[in-house]
Each structure stands twice: as structure tokens, then as C-alpha cells.
Coordinates of C-alpha atoms in Angstrom, one line a residue:
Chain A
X1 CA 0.0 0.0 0.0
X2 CA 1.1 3.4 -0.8
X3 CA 1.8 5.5 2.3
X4 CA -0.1 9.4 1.6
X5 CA 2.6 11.6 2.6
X6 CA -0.1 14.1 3.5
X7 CA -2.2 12.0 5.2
X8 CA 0.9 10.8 7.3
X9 CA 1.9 14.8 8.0
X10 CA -2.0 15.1 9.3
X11 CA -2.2 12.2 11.5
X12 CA 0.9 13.7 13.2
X13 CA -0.8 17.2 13.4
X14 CA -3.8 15.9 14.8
X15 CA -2.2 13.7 17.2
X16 CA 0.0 16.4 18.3
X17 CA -3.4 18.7 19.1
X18 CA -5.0 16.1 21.5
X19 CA -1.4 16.3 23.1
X20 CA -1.8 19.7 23.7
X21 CA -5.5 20.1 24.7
X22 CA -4.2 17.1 27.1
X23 CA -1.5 19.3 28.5
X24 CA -3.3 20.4 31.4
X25 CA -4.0 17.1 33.0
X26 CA 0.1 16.3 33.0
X27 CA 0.5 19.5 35.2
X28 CA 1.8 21.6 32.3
X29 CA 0.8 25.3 31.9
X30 CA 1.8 26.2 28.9
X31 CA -1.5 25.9 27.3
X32 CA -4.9 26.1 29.4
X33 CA -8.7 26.1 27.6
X34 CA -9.8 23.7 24.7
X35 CA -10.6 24.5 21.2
X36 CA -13.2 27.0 22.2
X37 CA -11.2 29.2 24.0
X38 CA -7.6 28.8 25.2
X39 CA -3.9 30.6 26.0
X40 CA -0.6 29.3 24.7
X41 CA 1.9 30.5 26.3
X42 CA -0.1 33.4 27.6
X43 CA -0.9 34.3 23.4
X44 CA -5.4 34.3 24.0
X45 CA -7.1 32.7 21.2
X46 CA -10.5 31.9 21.1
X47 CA -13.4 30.2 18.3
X48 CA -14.8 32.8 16.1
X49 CA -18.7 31.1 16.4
X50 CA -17.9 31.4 19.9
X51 CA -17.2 34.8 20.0
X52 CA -20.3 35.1 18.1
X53 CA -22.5 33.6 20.1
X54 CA -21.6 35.3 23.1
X55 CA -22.1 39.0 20.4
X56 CA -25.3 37.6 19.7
X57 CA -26.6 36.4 23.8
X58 CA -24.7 39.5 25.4
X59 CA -24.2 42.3 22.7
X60 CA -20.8 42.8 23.9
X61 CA -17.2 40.8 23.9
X62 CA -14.2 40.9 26.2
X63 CA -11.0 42.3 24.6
X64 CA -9.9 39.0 25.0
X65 CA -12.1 37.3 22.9
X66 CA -11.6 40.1 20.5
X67 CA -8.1 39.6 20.0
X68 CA -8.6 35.9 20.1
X69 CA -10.7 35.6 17.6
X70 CA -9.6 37.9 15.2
X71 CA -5.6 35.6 15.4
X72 CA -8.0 32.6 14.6
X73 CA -9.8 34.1 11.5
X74 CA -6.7 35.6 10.1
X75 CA -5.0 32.0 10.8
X76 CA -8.0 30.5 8.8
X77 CA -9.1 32.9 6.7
X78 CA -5.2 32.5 4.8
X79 CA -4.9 28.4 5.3
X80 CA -8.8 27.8 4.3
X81 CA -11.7 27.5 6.7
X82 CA -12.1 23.9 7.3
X83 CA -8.0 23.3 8.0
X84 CA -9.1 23.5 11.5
X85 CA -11.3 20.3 10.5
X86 CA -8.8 18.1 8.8
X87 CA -6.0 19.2 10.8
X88 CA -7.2 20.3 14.2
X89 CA -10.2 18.8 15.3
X90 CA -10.4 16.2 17.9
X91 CA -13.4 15.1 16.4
X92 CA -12.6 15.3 12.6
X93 CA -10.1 12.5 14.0
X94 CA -12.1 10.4 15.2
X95 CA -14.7 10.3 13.0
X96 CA -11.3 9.6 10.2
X97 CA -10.5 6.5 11.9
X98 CA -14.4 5.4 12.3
X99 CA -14.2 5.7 8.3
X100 CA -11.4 3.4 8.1
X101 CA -13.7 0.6 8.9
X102 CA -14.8 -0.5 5.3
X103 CA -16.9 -4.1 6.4
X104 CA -20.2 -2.3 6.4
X105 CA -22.7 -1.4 4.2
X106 CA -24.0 2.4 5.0
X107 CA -25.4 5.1 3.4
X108 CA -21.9 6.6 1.6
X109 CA -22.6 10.9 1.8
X110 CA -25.4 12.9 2.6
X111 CA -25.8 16.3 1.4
X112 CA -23.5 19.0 2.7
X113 CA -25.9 21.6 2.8
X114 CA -27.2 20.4 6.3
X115 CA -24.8 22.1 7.9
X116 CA -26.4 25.5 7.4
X117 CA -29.1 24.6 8.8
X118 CA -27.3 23.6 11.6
X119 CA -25.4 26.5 11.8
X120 CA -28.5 28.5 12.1
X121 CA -30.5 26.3 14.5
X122 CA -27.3 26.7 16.7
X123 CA -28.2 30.6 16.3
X124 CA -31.9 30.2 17.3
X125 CA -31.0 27.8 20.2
X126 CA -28.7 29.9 21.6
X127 CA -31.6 32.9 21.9
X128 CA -34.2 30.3 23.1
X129 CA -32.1 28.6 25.8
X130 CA -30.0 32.0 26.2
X131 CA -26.7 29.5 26.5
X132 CA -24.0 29.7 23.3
X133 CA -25.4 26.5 22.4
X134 CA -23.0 25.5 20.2
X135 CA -20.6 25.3 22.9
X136 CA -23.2 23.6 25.4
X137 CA -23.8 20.5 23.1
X138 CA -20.4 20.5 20.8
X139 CA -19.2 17.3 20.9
X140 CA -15.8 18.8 20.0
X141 CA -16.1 20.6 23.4
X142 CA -16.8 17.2 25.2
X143 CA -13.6 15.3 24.0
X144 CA -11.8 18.5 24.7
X145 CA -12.9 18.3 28.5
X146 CA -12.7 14.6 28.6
X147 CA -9.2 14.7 27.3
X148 CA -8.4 17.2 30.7
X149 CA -11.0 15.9 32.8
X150 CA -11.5 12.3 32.2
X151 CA -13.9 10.5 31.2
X152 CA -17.9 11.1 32.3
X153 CA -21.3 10.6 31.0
X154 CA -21.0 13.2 28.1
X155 CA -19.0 11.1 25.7
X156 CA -22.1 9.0 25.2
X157 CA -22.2 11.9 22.5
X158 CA -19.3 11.0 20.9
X159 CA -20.1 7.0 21.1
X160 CA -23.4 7.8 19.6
X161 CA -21.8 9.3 16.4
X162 CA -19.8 6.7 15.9
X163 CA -21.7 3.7 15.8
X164 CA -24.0 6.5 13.9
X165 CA -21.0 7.1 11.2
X166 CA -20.3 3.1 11.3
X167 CA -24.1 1.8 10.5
X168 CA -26.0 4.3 9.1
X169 CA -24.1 7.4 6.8
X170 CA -20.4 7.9 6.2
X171 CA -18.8 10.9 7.8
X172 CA -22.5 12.1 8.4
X173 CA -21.4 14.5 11.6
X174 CA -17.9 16.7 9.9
X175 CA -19.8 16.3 6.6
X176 CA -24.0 17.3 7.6
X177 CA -24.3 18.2 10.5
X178 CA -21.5 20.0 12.6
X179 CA -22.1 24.2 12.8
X180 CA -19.0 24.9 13.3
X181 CA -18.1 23.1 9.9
X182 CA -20.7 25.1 8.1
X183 CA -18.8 28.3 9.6
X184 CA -15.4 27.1 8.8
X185 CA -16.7 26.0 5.2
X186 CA -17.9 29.9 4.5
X187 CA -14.7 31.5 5.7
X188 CA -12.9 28.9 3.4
X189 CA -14.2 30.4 0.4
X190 CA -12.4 33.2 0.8
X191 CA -8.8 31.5 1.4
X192 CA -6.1 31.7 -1.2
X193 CA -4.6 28.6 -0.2
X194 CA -6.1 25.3 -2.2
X195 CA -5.6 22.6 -4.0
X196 CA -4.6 23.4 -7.9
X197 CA -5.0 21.5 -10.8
X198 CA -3.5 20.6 -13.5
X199 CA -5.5 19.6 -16.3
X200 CA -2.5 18.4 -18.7
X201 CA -1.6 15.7 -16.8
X202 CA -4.7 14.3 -14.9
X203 CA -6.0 11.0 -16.5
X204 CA -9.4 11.1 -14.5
X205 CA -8.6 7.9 -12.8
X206 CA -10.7 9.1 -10.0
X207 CA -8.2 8.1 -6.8
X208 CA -8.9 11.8 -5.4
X209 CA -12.8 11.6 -5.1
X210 CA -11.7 7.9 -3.8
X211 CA -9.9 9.4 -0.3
X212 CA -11.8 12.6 -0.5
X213 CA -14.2 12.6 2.7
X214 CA -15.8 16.0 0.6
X215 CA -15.0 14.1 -3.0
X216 CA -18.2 16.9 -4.1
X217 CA -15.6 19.2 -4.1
X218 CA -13.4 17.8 -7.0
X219 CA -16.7 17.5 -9.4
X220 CA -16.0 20.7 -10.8
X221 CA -11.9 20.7 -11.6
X222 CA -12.2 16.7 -12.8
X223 CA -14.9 18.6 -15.1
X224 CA -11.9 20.3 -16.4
X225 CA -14.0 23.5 -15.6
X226 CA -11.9 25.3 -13.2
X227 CA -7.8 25.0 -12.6
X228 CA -8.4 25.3 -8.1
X229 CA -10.5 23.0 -6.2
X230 CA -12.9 26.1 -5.0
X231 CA -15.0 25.4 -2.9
X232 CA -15.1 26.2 1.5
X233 CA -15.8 22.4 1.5
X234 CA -12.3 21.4 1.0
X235 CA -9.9 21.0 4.3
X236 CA -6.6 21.1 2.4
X237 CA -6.4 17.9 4.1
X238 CA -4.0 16.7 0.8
X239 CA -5.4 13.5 0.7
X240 CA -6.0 13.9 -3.2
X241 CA -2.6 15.2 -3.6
X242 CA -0.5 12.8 -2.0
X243 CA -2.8 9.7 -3.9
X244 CA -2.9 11.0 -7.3
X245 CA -0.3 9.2 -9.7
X246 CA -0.4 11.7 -12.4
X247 CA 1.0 14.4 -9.8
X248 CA -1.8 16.4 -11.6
X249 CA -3.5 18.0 -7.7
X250 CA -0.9 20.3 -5.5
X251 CA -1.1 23.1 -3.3
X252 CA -1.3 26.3 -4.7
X253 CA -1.5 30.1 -3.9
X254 CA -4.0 32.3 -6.1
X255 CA -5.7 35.4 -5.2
X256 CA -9.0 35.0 -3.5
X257 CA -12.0 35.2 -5.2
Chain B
X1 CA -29.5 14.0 -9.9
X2 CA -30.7 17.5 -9.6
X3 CA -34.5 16.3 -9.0
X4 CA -33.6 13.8 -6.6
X5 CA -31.4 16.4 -4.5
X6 CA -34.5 18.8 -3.9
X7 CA -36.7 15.9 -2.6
X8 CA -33.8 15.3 -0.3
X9 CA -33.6 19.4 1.2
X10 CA -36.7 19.1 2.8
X11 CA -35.9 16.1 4.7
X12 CA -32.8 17.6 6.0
X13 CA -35.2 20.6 7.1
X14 CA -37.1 18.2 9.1
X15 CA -34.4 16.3 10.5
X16 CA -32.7 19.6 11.5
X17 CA -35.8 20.8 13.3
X18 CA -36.9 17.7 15.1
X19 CA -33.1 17.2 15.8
X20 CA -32.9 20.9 17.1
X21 CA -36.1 20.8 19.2
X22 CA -34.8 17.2 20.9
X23 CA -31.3 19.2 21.8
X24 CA -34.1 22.3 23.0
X25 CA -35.7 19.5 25.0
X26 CA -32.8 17.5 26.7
X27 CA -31.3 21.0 27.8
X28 CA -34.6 22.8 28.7
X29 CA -35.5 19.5 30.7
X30 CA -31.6 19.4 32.5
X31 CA -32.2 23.2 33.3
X32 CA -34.4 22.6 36.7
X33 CA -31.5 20.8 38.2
X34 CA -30.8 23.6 40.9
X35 CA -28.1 25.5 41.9
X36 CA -24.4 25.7 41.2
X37 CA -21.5 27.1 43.0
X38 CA -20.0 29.0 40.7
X39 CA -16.0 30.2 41.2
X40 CA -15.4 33.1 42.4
X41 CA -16.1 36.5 40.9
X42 CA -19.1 35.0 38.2
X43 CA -22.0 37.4 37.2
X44 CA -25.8 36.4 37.5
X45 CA -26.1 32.7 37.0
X46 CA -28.5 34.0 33.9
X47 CA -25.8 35.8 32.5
X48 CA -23.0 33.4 33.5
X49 CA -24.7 30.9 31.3
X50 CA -25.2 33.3 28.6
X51 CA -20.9 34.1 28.6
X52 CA -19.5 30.7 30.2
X53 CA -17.7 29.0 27.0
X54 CA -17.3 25.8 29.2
X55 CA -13.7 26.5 27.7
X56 CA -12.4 24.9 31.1
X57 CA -9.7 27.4 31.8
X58 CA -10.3 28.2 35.6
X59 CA -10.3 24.8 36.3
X60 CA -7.3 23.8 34.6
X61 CA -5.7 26.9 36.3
X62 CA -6.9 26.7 39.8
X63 CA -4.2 25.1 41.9
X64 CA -6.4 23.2 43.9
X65 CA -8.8 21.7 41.6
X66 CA -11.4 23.1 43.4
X67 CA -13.3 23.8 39.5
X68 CA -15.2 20.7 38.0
X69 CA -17.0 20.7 34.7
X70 CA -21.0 20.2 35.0
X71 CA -21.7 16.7 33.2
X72 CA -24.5 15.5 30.3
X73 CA -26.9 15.2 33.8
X74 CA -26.3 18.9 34.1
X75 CA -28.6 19.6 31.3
X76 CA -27.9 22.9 29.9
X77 CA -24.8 23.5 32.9
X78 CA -22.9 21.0 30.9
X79 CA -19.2 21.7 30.4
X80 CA -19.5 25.0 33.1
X81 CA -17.4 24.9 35.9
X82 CA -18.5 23.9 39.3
X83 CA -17.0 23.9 42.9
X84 CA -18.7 21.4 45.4
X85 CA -17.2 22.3 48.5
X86 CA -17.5 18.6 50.1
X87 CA -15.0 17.7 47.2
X88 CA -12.6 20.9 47.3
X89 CA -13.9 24.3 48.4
X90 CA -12.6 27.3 46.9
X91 CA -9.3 28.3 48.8
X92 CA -9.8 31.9 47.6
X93 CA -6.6 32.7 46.4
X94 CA -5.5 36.4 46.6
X95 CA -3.9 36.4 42.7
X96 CA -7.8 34.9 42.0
X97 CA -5.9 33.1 38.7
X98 CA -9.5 31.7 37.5
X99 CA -10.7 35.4 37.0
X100 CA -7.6 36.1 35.0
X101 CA -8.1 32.9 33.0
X102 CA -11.7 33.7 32.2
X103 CA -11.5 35.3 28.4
X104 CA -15.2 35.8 28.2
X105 CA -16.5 38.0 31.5
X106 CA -18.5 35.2 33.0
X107 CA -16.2 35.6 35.9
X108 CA -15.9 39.2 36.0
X109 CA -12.2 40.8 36.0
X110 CA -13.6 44.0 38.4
X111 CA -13.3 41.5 41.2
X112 CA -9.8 42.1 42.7
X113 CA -10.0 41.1 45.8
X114 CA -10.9 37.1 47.1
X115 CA -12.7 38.5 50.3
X116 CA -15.5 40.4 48.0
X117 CA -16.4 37.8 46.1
X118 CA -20.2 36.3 46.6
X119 CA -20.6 32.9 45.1
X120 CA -23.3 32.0 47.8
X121 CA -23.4 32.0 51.6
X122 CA -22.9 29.3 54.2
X123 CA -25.9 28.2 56.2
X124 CA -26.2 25.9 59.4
X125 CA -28.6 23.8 57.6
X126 CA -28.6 21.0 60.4
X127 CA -29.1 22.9 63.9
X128 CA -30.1 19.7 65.5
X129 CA -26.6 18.2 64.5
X130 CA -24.1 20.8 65.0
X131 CA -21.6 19.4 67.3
X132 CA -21.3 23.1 68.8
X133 CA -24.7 24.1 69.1
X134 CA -25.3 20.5 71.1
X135 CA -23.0 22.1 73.3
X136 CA -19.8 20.5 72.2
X137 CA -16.5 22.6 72.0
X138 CA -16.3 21.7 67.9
X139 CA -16.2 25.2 66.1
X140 CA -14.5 23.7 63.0
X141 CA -16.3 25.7 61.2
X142 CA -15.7 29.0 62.6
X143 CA -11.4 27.9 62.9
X144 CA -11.4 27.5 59.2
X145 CA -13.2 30.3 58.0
X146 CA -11.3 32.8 55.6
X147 CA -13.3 35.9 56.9
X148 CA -13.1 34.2 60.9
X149 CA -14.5 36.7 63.1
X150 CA -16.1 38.3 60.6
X151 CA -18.3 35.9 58.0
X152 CA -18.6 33.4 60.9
X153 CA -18.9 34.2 64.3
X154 CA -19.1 32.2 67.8
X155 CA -21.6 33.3 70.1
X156 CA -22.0 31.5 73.7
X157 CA -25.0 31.3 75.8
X158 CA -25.9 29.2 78.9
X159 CA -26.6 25.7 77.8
X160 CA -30.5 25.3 79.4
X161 CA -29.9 21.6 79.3
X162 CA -26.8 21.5 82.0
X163 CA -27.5 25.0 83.8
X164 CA -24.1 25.2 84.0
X165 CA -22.3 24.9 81.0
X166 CA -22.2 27.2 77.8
X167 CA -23.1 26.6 74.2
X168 CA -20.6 28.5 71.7
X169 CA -22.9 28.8 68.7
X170 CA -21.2 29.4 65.3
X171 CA -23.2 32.3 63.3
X172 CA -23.1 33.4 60.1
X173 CA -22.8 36.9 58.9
X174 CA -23.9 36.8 54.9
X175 CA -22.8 40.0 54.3
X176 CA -19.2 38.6 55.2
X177 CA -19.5 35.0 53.6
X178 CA -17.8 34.4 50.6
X179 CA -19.4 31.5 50.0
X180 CA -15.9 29.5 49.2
X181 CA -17.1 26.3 51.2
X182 CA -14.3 26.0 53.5
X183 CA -16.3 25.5 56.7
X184 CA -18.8 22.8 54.6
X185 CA -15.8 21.1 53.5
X186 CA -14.2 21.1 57.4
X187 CA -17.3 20.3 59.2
X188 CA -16.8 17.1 61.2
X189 CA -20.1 15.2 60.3
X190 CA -21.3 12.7 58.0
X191 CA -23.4 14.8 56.5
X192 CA -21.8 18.4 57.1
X193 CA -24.0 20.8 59.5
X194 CA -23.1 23.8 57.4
X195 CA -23.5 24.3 53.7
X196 CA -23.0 26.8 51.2
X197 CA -26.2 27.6 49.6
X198 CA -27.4 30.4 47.2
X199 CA -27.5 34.2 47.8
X200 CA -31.5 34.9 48.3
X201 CA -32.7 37.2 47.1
X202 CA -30.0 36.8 44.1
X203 CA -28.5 40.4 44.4
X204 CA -27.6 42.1 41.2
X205 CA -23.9 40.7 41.2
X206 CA -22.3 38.2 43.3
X207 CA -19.7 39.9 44.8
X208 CA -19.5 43.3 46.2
X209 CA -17.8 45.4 43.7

């Protein structure tokens, strides 16, 4: 089997973020909070649908959060909104190895526009509760706390998306349902890093759509319509690069759109 | 293709609703569990929940480990942090690191000084119990107390029963209390005498400011 050099760079990145949203528990201090909201080494950083939330409940935000979140949508406006999926997020991770399973006979993809909707029940939960409630039930914030914490009742969550993934619909939670995918996916449009194409050398053999967990996203370029994989959808995870044989997908820099 | 994908839109609709109002539900239900003691220096427990990102960060700086997270039976306290005395009170440091860590105002950074803050106020829930109002020399509660003197006081009386012995009664002072949970925490019993409960009425802020 061919080893994805990409994939192999993103299994260490991912690995490396649950070692540092573990710090806490070893009695480090170097980093404190989860993915929501968190210091390194005293630098504040905090989720951008967070800080919205908390506009939207309070109609105010600490300089803290103002400064944190702006760092976080510079840092993913330039790499492409949904790098903090394929690269960062403790759940992306798991639900990655859940897919690796292949013995059983699900539903392959739902649609990806569910996440909108998601995004904007998370909006009208949070006023009817009057909790950001995308924080409250995030199951991205439960391994986060379980990871300092230990283990407790709430990871039922996480077990119940899992045997969801494994029996019912692939990748149904990154891909439908998660909010704060549908945020990072709008904010990826805008990035000027993604994937490029080379239409010269591609033979359409298909391998990228194969590891693609978003393969929607390569409809368009295999088309031969457009030269960039274009769409918010796409976590530069560079599973498509590092499979392709016709070295026809790479990383590229163009202007945003 | 393009037919089939508009039949499918309005089933996501209706999965997202009835999934929505079953995550409305499980909280709304989980929100009648009571009170929390809350660390020191957090707003109104209505706006607390409205700016707690259950981000963890005054628990994973409180050098104690007084701060645990609410869990799933929480309901909609999930993820916020909680101190139960019984477990590890609040030692009220004077640097108050758990304000500092808070990036979001739910504990709020005008608190300055661990002796103002309000989280709740001990009571002698268990009269009948107290070692020292039974007329035993205990007055755990009172030795332990940050604000001793002031937030807890010993009064003494004749004790009626003997005629000739006193009783030296442990009394709170709420205006004093900091609510930190030492004395629940040192109490002797079982099941301790003296417990932190909730500020009544809720004032407008939990701490004096």
C-alpha cells in the first residue's frame, strides 16, 4: 500500500493537538482552555462562532475574545476555513479512523448543505435557551474536557456518532451536521490557499474523489471546468494530492475570489 | 440528480428541526437541576450561562482543583465549571488566577479582591446536629473560616440543658460570607452541619464590587 505523505503529516498534526488540549492534565501550563477558547503561552485565542454567540446572547465581547478571535480568522481565513477540521479537530479524528472501517454497508454521503441549517438552529438555540449553544452541546467541546477531565457521561455523544457514522451514513457528523463546519466551510471560500490543478496531466482515474471525505468538491476541476478545487468544502487535508499518480493536484496560492 | 437532491432538502429541514427541538428539550429539561456554585467573581447565573464558553480554563488553572465541569446530567450546565465544597472548596486565592483565566467576562475581571467575592453564603442547615450548638466545644467551622470573626462568628449562651455549662454557637454573617465552602468542607459530620447555599434574594452581582 502506498503510504499518503499528507495524510501521514495530518495524522501527526492531529495527534499532536489532542497532546496539547491534554497538556493540562500532566501538570503543564503552557497551554490552558480547549478549542473554544484557550492561551498558549499566555498568546489568547478563542473560536470565532464562539465569539459570536456570546455578540449575539450578550451584545458585547471581552478584549480578550476580540483579539482571540480575530488571530483565529486571520490564521484560517489565509490556510482555508475547514484546516481547523482536517487538521485540528479532535473530532474530525475520530470520525477519520471510524471511516477506516470499510466491512459495512451504509449510506456513503449525505448532502452538505445540512450544515447550514445547523449553523443556524445553533443561532436560534442559543436565543431560546440563552446558553451559546453551540458550545453547550459540541461534541468537539466534550472530548476536549474529557481529554483534561477524564472520562464522564457526556462522551455518550461522541459514542453515539460513531456507531451513527459506522451503521448508518459515512462521515454524516464533519460532513451534515457539525455548525462549526458550516462556519469554517464559509470562511474557506475566501482563502487563497487550495488545491490546484493541472488539467495536462490528470488521466481522471478518480483516486482523489476515492480518499476525499468532501469528493463533491473535486466534481468541478475533474470537469476540467476550473484550474483550483474552489470550494469552503475542502480541508486542504491533501489526501487527493499525495494519492494522485499523475501528480496532476498540488497546493497552490491564487488570489481570493 | 438535480430532481432527486430537492426531494432530499426538505428532509434535512425536518431532521434539523426535530433534531434541534430534541437538543431544546434534553437541555430545557436538564435546566431545573438547581443551583451551582459557581467560582469566584461569576456574574448572575442568567448571564454566567449566557458568557461561560465551558472552555475549562479556571479549572485547569486553579491550583487546587477546586473547579469541576458540569456533566450530560447537568442539562444545559454541561461543560461550566462547578466547585462542590464537600470535594474541594474554593481556597480563595489572593492572585484569584480563575478570573484572570476567564477570556469571556463570566467571571468578571472588576473583582480584585478574594474576600468580596459572593458565590453563595454558608448556612447551618442542620441545627439539630451541630456538634457546637449541642454544646460540644467543635467550632470547625468557625477555625477554618477565611473571613473568621467576621463571616462566621461564635456566640455562647448558657446551655439550658446542663445550667451550668455554655453553648458556643457558630453564626453566620452573609454580608461577610464568601461562599468559598471551606467550613462545609471542614465540618466534622457525616453529612456536614453547614453548607453553602445560594445568595437569596440573588442580588444584582455576586460579589460586592
Amino acid at each position: 500500500m502506498k503510504v499518503n505523505r499528507w495524510t501521514v503529516w495530518r495524522r501527526i498534526v492531529q495527534i499532536l493537538v489532542l497532546l496539547l488540549l491534554a497538556t493540562p492534565s500532566f501538570g503543564l501550563s503552557f497551554f490552558e482552555g480547549n478549542l473554544g477558547a484557550a492561551a498558549i503561552l499566555g498568546l489568547q485565542l478563542s473560536d470565532p462562532l464562539a465569539a459570536l454567540q456570546i455578540l449575539i446572547l450578550t451584545g458585547s465581547l471581552t478584549l480578550t475574545m476580540l483579539s482571540g478571535t480575530g488571530i483565529i480568522l486571520l490564521f484560517y481565513g489565509i490556510l482555508g476555513g475547514r484546516v481547523f477540521c482536517g487538521w485540528v479537530c479532535p473530532v474530525h479524528f475520530m470520525t477519520d479512523l471510524t471511516d477506516m472501517f470499510p466491512w459495512t454497508k451504509r449510506l456513503t454521503f449525505w448532502r452538505l448543505e445540512w450544515k447550514y441549517i445547523a449553523l443556524a438552529i445553533t443561532g436560534i438555540l442559543s436565543f431560546a435557551l440563552g446558553v451559546p449553544a453551540f458550545e453547550t452541546f459540541s461534541p468537539i467541546g466534550i472530548a476536549g474536557r474529557a481529554l483534561t477531565f477524564g472520562a464522564s457521561s457526556s462522551l455518550i455523544v461522541l459514542v453515539l456518532i460513531i456507531i451513527i457514522e459506522l451503521i448508518l451514513v459515512r462521515r454524516i457528523w464533519c460532513r451534515c451536521l457539525c455548525p462549526l463546519g458550516g462556519f469554517y466551510t464559509l470562511l474557506g471560500h475566501l482563502s487563497p490557499l487550495s488545491v490546484a490543478y493541472d488539467q495536462a496531466k490528470c488521466t481522471n482515474c478518480g483516486e482523489c474523489q476515492r480518499v476525499c471525505f468532501v469528493p463533491e468538491v473535486l466534481e468541478p476541476t475533474l470537469n476540467k471546468q476550473v484550474d483550483r478545487v474552489h470550494s469552503g468544502e475542502c480541508t486542504r487535508c491533501g489526501a487527493c494530492i499525495g494519492i494522485c499518480p499523475d501528480h496532476a493536484l498540488n497546493f497552490g496560492i491564487r488570489k481570493p475570489f | 440528480m438535480p430532481e432527486e437532491q430537492k426531494e432530499n432538502l426538505p428532509i434535512g429541514v425536518k431532521g434539523a428541526v426535530v433534531g434541534g427541538a430534541a437538543v431544546y428539550l434534553l437541555f430545557k429539561a436538564g435546566a431545573g437541576y438547581g443551583w451551582m456554585l459557581r467560582p469566584p467573581g461569576a456574574v448572575t447565573e442568567e448571564e454566567f450561562l449566557k458568557k461561560c464558553l465551558r472552555c475549562g480554563r479556571c479549572a485547569h488553572v486553579c491550583p487546587y482543583n477546586s473547579v469541576e465541569m458540569g456533566r450530560l446530567t447537568d442539562g444545559i450546565a454541561i461543560g461550566t465549571p462547578v466547585i462542590i465544597p464537600r470535594e474541594m472548596p474554593c481556597y480563595l486565592c489572593p492572585d484569584l488566577p480563575c478570573v484572570k483565566a476567564c477570556p469571556s467576562g463570566a467571571l468578571d475581571p472588576e473583582l480584585k479582591d478574594a474576600l468580596k467575592t459572593r458565590m453563595g453564603t454558608a448556612v447551618i442547615t442542620e441545627r439539630e446536629e451541630c456538634l457546637s450548638i449541642k454544646g460540644l466545644r467543635c467550632e470547625v467551622c468557625y477555625r477554618t473560616c477565611p473571613a473568621i470573626d467576621k463571616a462566621i462568628t461564635v456566640e455562647n449562651y448558657l446551655n439550658v440543658k446542663t445550667g451550668r455549662h455554655a453553648i458556643f454557637e457558630p453564626v453566620v454573617h452573609k454580608k461577610d460570607c464568601t461562599g468559598c465552602g471551606i467550613c462545609e468542607k471542614a465540618c466534622v459530620l457525616e453529612r456536614p452541619a453547614i453548607v453553602v447555599q445560594p445568595l437569596q434574594p440573588p442580588s444584582e452581582s455576586w460579589y460586592e464590587g
